CSV table of C-alpha atoms in Angstrom, one decimal:
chain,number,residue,atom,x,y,z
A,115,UNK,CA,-91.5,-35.1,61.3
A,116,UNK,CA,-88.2,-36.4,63.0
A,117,UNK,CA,-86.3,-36.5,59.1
A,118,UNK,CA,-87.5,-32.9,58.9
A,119,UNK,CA,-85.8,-32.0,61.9
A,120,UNK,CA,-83.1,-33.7,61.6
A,121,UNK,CA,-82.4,-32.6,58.2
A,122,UNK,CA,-83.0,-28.8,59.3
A,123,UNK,CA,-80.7,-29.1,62.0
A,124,UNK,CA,-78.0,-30.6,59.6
A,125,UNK,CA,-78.6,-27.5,57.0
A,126,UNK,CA,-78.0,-25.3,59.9
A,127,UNK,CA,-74.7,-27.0,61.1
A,128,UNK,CA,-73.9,-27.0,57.3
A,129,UNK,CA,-74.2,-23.2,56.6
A,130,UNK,CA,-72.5,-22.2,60.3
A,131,UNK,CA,-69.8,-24.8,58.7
A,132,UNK,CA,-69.2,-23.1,55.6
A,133,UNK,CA,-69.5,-19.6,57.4
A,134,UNK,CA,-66.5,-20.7,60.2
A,135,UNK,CA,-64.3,-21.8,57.5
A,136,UNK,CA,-64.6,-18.9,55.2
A,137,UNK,CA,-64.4,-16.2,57.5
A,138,UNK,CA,-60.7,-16.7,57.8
A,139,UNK,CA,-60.3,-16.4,53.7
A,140,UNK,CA,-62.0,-12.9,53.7
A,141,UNK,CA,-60.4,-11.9,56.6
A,142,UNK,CA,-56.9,-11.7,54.8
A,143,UNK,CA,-55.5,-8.1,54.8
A,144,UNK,CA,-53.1,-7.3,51.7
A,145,UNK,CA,-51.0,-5.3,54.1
A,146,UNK,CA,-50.5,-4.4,58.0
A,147,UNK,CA,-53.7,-2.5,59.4
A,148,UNK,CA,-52.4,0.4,61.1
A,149,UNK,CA,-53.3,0.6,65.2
A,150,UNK,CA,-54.5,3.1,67.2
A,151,UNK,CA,-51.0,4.2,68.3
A,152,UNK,CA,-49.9,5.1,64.2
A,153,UNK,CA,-53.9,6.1,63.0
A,154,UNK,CA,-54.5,8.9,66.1
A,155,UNK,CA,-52.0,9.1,68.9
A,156,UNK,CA,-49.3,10.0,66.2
A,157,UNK,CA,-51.1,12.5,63.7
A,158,UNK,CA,-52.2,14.1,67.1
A,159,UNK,CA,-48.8,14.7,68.4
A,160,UNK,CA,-47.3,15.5,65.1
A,161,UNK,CA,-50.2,18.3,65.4
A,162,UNK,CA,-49.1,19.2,68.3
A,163,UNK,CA,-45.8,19.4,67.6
A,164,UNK,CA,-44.1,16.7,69.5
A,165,UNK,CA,-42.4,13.1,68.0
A,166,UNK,CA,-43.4,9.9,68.6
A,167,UNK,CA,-40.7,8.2,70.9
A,168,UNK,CA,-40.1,4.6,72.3
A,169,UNK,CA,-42.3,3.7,75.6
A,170,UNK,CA,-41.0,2.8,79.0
A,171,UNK,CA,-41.5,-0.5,78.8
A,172,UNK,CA,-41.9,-1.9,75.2
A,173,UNK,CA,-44.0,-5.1,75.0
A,174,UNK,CA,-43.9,-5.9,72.0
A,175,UNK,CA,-40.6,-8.3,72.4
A,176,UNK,CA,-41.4,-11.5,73.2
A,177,UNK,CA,-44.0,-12.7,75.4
A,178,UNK,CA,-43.4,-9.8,77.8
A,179,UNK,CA,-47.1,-8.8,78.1
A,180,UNK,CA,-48.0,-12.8,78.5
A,181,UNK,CA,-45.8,-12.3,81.6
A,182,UNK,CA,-46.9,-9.2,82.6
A,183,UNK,CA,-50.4,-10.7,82.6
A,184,UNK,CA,-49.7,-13.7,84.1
A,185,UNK,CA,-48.1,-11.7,87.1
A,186,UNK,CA,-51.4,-9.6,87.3
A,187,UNK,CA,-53.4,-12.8,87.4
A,188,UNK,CA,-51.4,-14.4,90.3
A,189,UNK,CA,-51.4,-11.6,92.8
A,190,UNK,CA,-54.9,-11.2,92.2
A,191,UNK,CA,-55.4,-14.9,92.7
A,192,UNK,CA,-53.4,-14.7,95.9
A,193,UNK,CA,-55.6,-11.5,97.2
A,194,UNK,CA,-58.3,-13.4,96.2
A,195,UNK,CA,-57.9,-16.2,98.2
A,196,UNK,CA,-56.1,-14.7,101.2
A,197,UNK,CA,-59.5,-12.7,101.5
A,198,UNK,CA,-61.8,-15.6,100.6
A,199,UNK,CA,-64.2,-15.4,103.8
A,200,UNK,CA,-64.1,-11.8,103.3
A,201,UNK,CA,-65.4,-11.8,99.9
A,202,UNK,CA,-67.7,-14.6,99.7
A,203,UNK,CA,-69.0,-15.7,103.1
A,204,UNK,CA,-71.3,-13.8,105.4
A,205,UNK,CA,-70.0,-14.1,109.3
A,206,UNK,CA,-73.0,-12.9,110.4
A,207,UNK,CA,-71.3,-9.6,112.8
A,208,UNK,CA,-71.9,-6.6,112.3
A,209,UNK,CA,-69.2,-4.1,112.4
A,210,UNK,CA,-68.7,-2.3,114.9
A,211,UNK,CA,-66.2,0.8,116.5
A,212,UNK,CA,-64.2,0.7,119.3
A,213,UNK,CA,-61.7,3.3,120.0
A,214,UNK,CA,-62.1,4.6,116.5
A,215,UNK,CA,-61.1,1.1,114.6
A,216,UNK,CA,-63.4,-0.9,113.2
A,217,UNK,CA,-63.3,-4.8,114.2
């Protein structure tokens, strides 16, 4: 019963095997897949009459949008923690007004 187990569970890691290292072989694309931007925004515009033009801020150079990200991710880390008894721990008073502020 253990050797039948055993040998299922190894037939199961074998196909997930072959599945994980095939995938990437069908998954090769003769040419670029077009995006949203070129597929809908742009044949809607050219509908409307207006032409495509270069955005604000253009991230695709570099690692722009790694930065940009990693920006987001630190002030929201450091709101995060500034604010940690807020969010997380329960102090137990309840609110209450005086003179129209809440404290």
């Amino acid at each position: 019963m253990k050797v039948q187990n055993t040998m299922r569970h190894l037939q199961r890691f074998l196909i997930v095997l072959g599945l994980i290292t095939l995938f990437p072989l069908l998954s090769i694309a003769s040419e670029k897949w077009p995006g949203v931007d070129e597929t809908v925004i742009e044949k809607i515009a050219q509908e409307h009459g207006r032409e495509a033009k270069e955005p604000l801020i253009n991230t695709d150079q570099g690692d722009l949008l790694l930065f940009l990200f990693l920006m987001a991710g630190a002030i929201g880390g450091f709101v995060a923690g500034y604010n940690w008894r807020v969010l997380l721990q329960d102090r137990g008073e309840p609110l209450t007004r005086r003179n129209g502020a809440i404290r």
